[in-house]
Amino acid sequence: MISFKNVSKFYDHNTVLKNVSFNIAKGEMAFITGPSGAGKSTLLKLMYMAELPDEGDITIESVHLSSLKMSEIPMLRRKIGVVFQDFKLINNLTVFDNVALALHIRGISEREIRAMASESLKRVNLRHLAESFPKSLSGGEQQRVAIARAIVGGPVVLLADEPTGNLDPGTALDIIMLFRELNDQGTTILIATHNRELLRNTDKKTLKLEGGTFVQEEIV
Ligand SMILES: Nc1ncnc2c1ncn2[C@@H]1O[C@H](COP(=O)(O)OP(=O)(O)O)[C@@H](O)[C@H]1O
Ligand SMILES: [Mg+2]
């Protein structure tokens, strides 16, 4: 599903990722961990082509990213849902419209958009807040909206970059539980976090980055 082969990324003379190789299978949920500055965000950005690798090969669902033309990048991005630490919701749109927004430019009918957005909000247990505005929601609820928006188009993989970074510990665990539920329903999920607490007792694959390379690969 996702494969990195000997991927390196440099910013000027700074080596951020060095010879990174790993595979994520369809239906898997895994964590990328490691201290701040280890290269976790960069690794995710390479997947949705916000950055390009300097060396190596990245494939997503058998597509070699290096073979994509600029005009094909939007197609790739539709296959990838991304969730960030700071939610990135549009505050003057309702919860429902935040979730539905990206579907409008895909030429999907209004009726289908309504059905898809409702279903997505249901999956994160937020249908009752569909007509609310983001600022009236708690941090955990706002992150649920962001997750609903990320999964609404049925991505092949859901990437999350420090998704619990702005949340208190209890809410953070709720969000991890939600990711687990979505994963149980079949979504492939990759979560970058420096928060080791979240990984305590996890049975999911944990890839630890340090100094630009994986220092251990463990299934705890
Ligand atoms: N656009 C950029 N230009 C230069 N250096 C960058 C850029 N983005 C990230 N870096 C550097 O790359 C390293 C890894 O950053 P990042 O991937 O954000 O790490 P993490 O997400 O693990 O905290 C850091 O040293 C950071 O300063
Ligand atoms: Mg980061």
GROMACS .gro file of C-alpha atoms and ligand atoms in nm:
model
  248
    1MET     CA    1   0.000   0.000   0.000
    2ILE     CA    2   0.269   0.250   0.111
    3SER     CA    3   0.633   0.179   0.045
    4PHE     CA    4   0.945   0.387   0.107
    5LYS     CA    5   1.268   0.251  -0.041
    6ASN     CA    6   1.596   0.417   0.060
    7VAL     CA    7   1.434   0.759   0.079
    8SER     CA    8   1.652   1.055   0.171
    9LYS     CA    9   1.560   1.419   0.213
   10PHE     CA   10   1.799   1.709   0.259
   11TYR     CA   11   1.727   2.072   0.338
   12ASP     CA   12   2.037   2.256   0.224
   13HIS     CA   13   2.316   2.073   0.407
   14ASN     CA   14   2.083   1.935   0.671
   15THR     CA   15   2.001   1.565   0.629
   16VAL     CA   16   1.644   1.523   0.752
   17LEU     CA   17   1.578   1.167   0.636
   18LYS     CA   18   1.854   0.925   0.546
   19ASN     CA   19   1.787   0.598   0.362
   20VAL     CA   20   1.445   0.545   0.513
   21SER     CA   21   1.267   0.225   0.411
   22PHE     CA   22   0.938   0.086   0.538
   23ASN     CA   23   0.609  -0.063   0.424
   24ILE     CA   24   0.257  -0.006   0.547
   25ALA     CA   25   0.008  -0.273   0.445
   26LYS     CA   26  -0.352  -0.208   0.343
   27GLY     CA   27  -0.567  -0.197   0.655
   28GLU     CA   28  -0.273  -0.141   0.887
   29MET     CA   29  -0.246   0.126   1.157
   30ALA     CA   30   0.103   0.238   1.253
   31PHE     CA   31   0.279   0.513   1.447
   32ILE     CA   32   0.580   0.718   1.342
   33THR     CA   33   0.745   0.837   1.658
   34GLY     CA   34   1.065   1.014   1.759
   35PRO     CA   35   1.165   1.346   1.915
   36SER     CA   36   1.080   1.689   1.781
   37GLY     CA   37   1.285   1.758   1.468
   38ALA     CA   38   1.334   1.389   1.390
   39GLY     CA   39   1.168   1.422   1.048
   40LYS     CA   40   0.819   1.286   1.115
   41SER     CA   41   0.631   1.571   0.947
   42THR     CA   42   0.872   1.564   0.655
   43LEU     CA   43   0.808   1.193   0.609
   44LEU     CA   44   0.430   1.254   0.591
   45LYS     CA   45   0.477   1.551   0.355
   46LEU     CA   46   0.666   1.327   0.113
   47MET     CA   47   0.357   1.104   0.092
   48TYR     CA   48   0.121   1.380  -0.013
   49MET     CA   49   0.393   1.547  -0.217
   50ALA     CA   50   0.414   1.868  -0.019
   51GLU     CA   51   0.785   1.788  -0.037
   52LEU     CA   52   0.984   1.579  -0.284
   53PRO     CA   53   1.252   1.328  -0.186
   54ASP     CA   54   1.612   1.382  -0.295
   55GLU     CA   55   1.678   1.010  -0.319
   56GLY     CA   56   1.482   0.688  -0.317
   57ASP     CA   57   1.141   0.570  -0.425
   58ILE     CA   58   0.797   0.617  -0.270
   59THR     CA   59   0.495   0.423  -0.390
   60ILE     CA   60   0.134   0.458  -0.281
   61GLU     CA   61  -0.101   0.189  -0.408
   62SER     CA   62   0.156   0.085  -0.670
   63VAL     CA   63   0.188   0.441  -0.800
   64HIS     CA   64   0.548   0.561  -0.805
   65LEU     CA   65   0.524   0.920  -0.686
   66SER     CA   66   0.834   1.010  -0.887
   67SER     CA   67   0.643   0.925  -1.205
   68LEU     CA   68   0.353   1.164  -1.133
   69LYS     CA   69   0.320   1.484  -1.329
   70MET     CA   70   0.235   1.806  -1.145
   71SER     CA   71  -0.114   1.784  -1.294
   72GLU     CA   72  -0.162   1.441  -1.135
   73ILE     CA   73  -0.084   1.554  -0.779
   74PRO     CA   74  -0.447   1.652  -0.701
   75MET     CA   75  -0.551   1.297  -0.793
   76LEU     CA   76  -0.297   1.159  -0.546
   77ARG     CA   77  -0.414   1.399  -0.274
   78ARG     CA   78  -0.771   1.277  -0.309
   79LYS     CA   79  -0.651   0.936  -0.204
   80ILE     CA   80  -0.489   1.071   0.110
   81GLY     CA   81  -0.672   1.218   0.408
   82VAL     CA   82  -0.458   1.439   0.631
   83VAL     CA   83  -0.522   1.556   0.987
   84PHE     CA   84  -0.307   1.818   1.162
   85GLN     CA   85  -0.237   1.928   1.517
   86ASP     CA   86  -0.418   2.261   1.471
   87PHE     CA   87  -0.732   2.117   1.299
   88LYS     CA   88  -0.726   2.375   1.015
   89LEU     CA   89  -1.104   2.417   1.011
   90ILE     CA   90  -1.272   2.711   0.840
   91ASN     CA   91  -1.437   2.904   1.120
   92ASN     CA   92  -1.710   3.076   0.922
   93LEU     CA   93  -1.839   2.749   0.779
   94THR     CA   94  -2.054   2.504   0.976
   95VAL     CA   95  -1.918   2.167   1.079
   96PHE     CA   96  -2.118   2.011   0.797
   97ASP     CA   97  -1.983   2.252   0.535
   98ASN     CA   98  -1.625   2.202   0.655
   99VAL     CA   99  -1.666   1.830   0.594
  100ALA     CA  100  -1.845   1.872   0.261
  101LEU     CA  101  -1.622   2.146   0.117
  102ALA     CA  102  -1.366   1.931  -0.064
  103LEU     CA  103  -1.638   1.724  -0.230
  104HIS     CA  104  -1.784   2.024  -0.417
  105ILE     CA  105  -1.485   2.063  -0.647
  106ARG     CA  106  -1.505   1.696  -0.745
  107GLY     CA  107  -1.826   1.732  -0.939
  108ILE     CA  108  -2.026   1.517  -0.697
  109SER     CA  109  -2.401   1.585  -0.682
  110GLU     CA  110  -2.545   1.788  -0.393
  111ARG     CA  111  -2.749   1.493  -0.283
  112GLU     CA  112  -2.451   1.262  -0.273
  113ILE     CA  113  -2.241   1.521  -0.093
  114ARG     CA  114  -2.505   1.549   0.179
  115ALA     CA  115  -2.513   1.171   0.220
  116MET     CA  116  -2.133   1.141   0.229
  117ALA     CA  117  -2.084   1.425   0.479
  118SER     CA  118  -2.361   1.291   0.706
  119GLU     CA  119  -2.210   0.945   0.700
  120SER     CA  120  -1.865   1.082   0.776
  121LEU     CA  121  -1.995   1.287   1.072
  122LYS     CA  122  -2.175   0.981   1.198
  123ARG     CA  123  -1.850   0.785   1.195
  124VAL     CA  124  -1.692   1.039   1.430
  125ASN     CA  125  -2.008   1.072   1.643
  126LEU     CA  126  -2.075   1.435   1.558
  127ARG     CA  127  -2.392   1.436   1.355
  128HIS     CA  128  -2.567   1.632   1.629
  129LEU     CA  129  -2.320   1.919   1.583
  130ALA     CA  130  -2.349   1.940   1.203
  131GLU     CA  131  -2.493   2.293   1.206
  132SER     CA  132  -2.257   2.429   1.472
  133PHE     CA  133  -1.954   2.644   1.398
  134PRO     CA  134  -1.604   2.519   1.484
  135LYS     CA  135  -1.532   2.785   1.749
  136SER     CA  136  -1.824   2.665   1.962
  137LEU     CA  137  -1.674   2.313   1.982
  138SER     CA  138  -1.417   2.169   2.221
  139GLY     CA  139  -1.070   2.085   2.091
  140GLY     CA  140  -1.153   1.716   2.078
  141GLU     CA  141  -1.472   1.785   1.883
  142GLN     CA  142  -1.285   2.009   1.639
  143GLN     CA  143  -1.035   1.732   1.578
  144ARG     CA  144  -1.324   1.494   1.513
  145VAL     CA  145  -1.453   1.735   1.248
  146ALA     CA  146  -1.106   1.741   1.091
  147ILE     CA  147  -1.104   1.361   1.089
  148ALA     CA  148  -1.452   1.351   0.931
  149ARG     CA  149  -1.328   1.590   0.662
  150ALA     CA  150  -1.020   1.373   0.604
  151ILE     CA  151  -1.219   1.051   0.557
  152VAL     CA  152  -1.524   1.185   0.373
  153GLY     CA  153  -1.391   1.106   0.027
  154GLY     CA  154  -1.292   0.751   0.123
  155PRO     CA  155  -0.914   0.794   0.115
  156VAL     CA  156  -0.687   0.491   0.078
  157VAL     CA  157  -0.483   0.618   0.370
  158LEU     CA  158  -0.537   0.858   0.657
  159LEU     CA  159  -0.227   1.048   0.772
  160ALA     CA  160  -0.225   1.231   1.104
  161ASP     CA  161   0.053   1.472   1.206
  162GLU     CA  162   0.057   1.518   1.586
  163PRO     CA  163  -0.325   1.489   1.591
  164THR     CA  164  -0.340   1.509   1.971
  165GLY     CA  165  -0.082   1.785   2.016
  166ASN     CA  166  -0.343   2.047   2.112
  167LEU     CA  167  -0.555   1.818   2.330
  168ASP     CA  168  -0.554   1.728   2.698
  169PRO     CA  169  -0.442   1.370   2.776
  170GLY     CA  170  -0.793   1.223   2.818
  171THR     CA  171  -0.919   1.375   2.493
  172ALA     CA  172  -0.599   1.262   2.321
  173LEU     CA  173  -0.676   0.903   2.415
  174ASP     CA  174  -1.034   0.942   2.287
  175ILE     CA  175  -0.896   1.053   1.951
  176ILE     CA  176  -0.658   0.755   1.939
  177MET     CA  177  -0.956   0.529   2.017
  178LEU     CA  178  -1.143   0.686   1.727
  179PHE     CA  179  -0.850   0.616   1.495
  180ARG     CA  180  -0.856   0.256   1.615
  181GLU     CA  181  -1.229   0.229   1.537
  182LEU     CA  182  -1.177   0.372   1.188
  183ASN     CA  183  -0.889   0.129   1.141
  184ASP     CA  184  -1.108  -0.162   1.255
  185GLN     CA  185  -1.353  -0.054   0.984
  186GLY     CA  186  -1.076  -0.085   0.725
  187THR     CA  187  -0.901   0.253   0.697
  188THR     CA  188  -0.521   0.242   0.669
  189ILE     CA  189  -0.380   0.492   0.919
  190LEU     CA  190  -0.038   0.642   0.984
  191ILE     CA  191   0.002   0.869   1.287
  192ALA     CA  192   0.311   1.082   1.358
  193THR     CA  193   0.353   1.173   1.723
  194HIS     CA  194   0.628   1.256   1.970
  195ASN     CA  195   0.393   1.168   2.256
  196ARG     CA  196   0.517   0.834   2.389
  197GLU     CA  197   0.224   0.821   2.633
  198LEU     CA  198  -0.011   0.749   2.345
  199LEU     CA  199   0.190   0.443   2.251
  200ARG     CA  200   0.183   0.282   2.590
  201ASN     CA  201   0.039  -0.068   2.561
  202THR     CA  202  -0.031  -0.026   2.192
  203ASP     CA  203  -0.035  -0.336   1.978
  204LYS     CA  204   0.029  -0.131   1.663
  205LYS     CA  205   0.351  -0.108   1.467
  206THR     CA  206   0.574   0.174   1.592
  207LEU     CA  207   0.847   0.316   1.370
  208LYS     CA  208   1.089   0.532   1.564
  209LEU     CA  209   1.281   0.804   1.381
  210GLU     CA  210   1.595   0.949   1.528
  211GLY     CA  211   1.866   1.142   1.346
  212GLY     CA  212   1.680   1.092   1.019
  213THR     CA  213   1.664   0.715   1.028
  214PHE     CA  214   1.466   0.441   1.196
  215VAL     CA  215   1.632   0.332   1.516
  216GLN     CA  216   1.396   0.051   1.586
  217GLU     CA  217   1.095  -0.114   1.436
  218GLU     CA  218   0.888  -0.289   1.690
  219ILE     CA  219   0.551  -0.446   1.728
  220VAL     CA  220   0.493  -0.400   2.097
  221LIG     N1  221   1.112   2.361   0.485
  221LIG     C1  222   1.220   2.335   0.561
  221LIG     N2  223   1.339   2.396   0.535
  221LIG     C2  224   1.449   2.370   0.609
  221LIG     N3  225   1.451   2.282   0.711
  221LIG     C3  226   1.337   2.218   0.741
  221LIG     C4  227   1.216   2.241   0.669
  221LIG     N4  228   1.118   2.162   0.721
  221LIG     C5  229   1.176   2.095   0.822
  221LIG     N5  230   1.306   2.128   0.835
  221LIG     C6  231   1.401   2.070   0.933
  221LIG     O1  232   1.397   1.930   0.918
  221LIG     C7  233   1.405   1.866   1.043
  221LIG     C8  234   1.285   1.774   1.062
  221LIG     O2  235   1.166   1.851   1.071
  221LIG     P1  236   1.024   1.783   1.086
  221LIG     O3  237   1.002   1.687   0.976
  221LIG     O4  238   0.927   1.894   1.101
  221LIG     O5  239   1.041   1.704   1.223
  221LIG     P2  240   0.931   1.650   1.326
  221LIG     O6  241   0.799   1.654   1.260
  221LIG     O7  242   0.977   1.512   1.363
  221LIG     O8  243   0.939   1.741   1.445
  221LIG     C9  244   1.415   1.976   1.147
  221LIG     O9  245   1.550   1.994   1.179
  221LIG    C10  246   1.360   2.096   1.076
  221LIG    O10  247   1.416   2.212   1.127
  222MG      MG  248   0.625   1.745   1.313
   0.00000   0.00000   0.00000
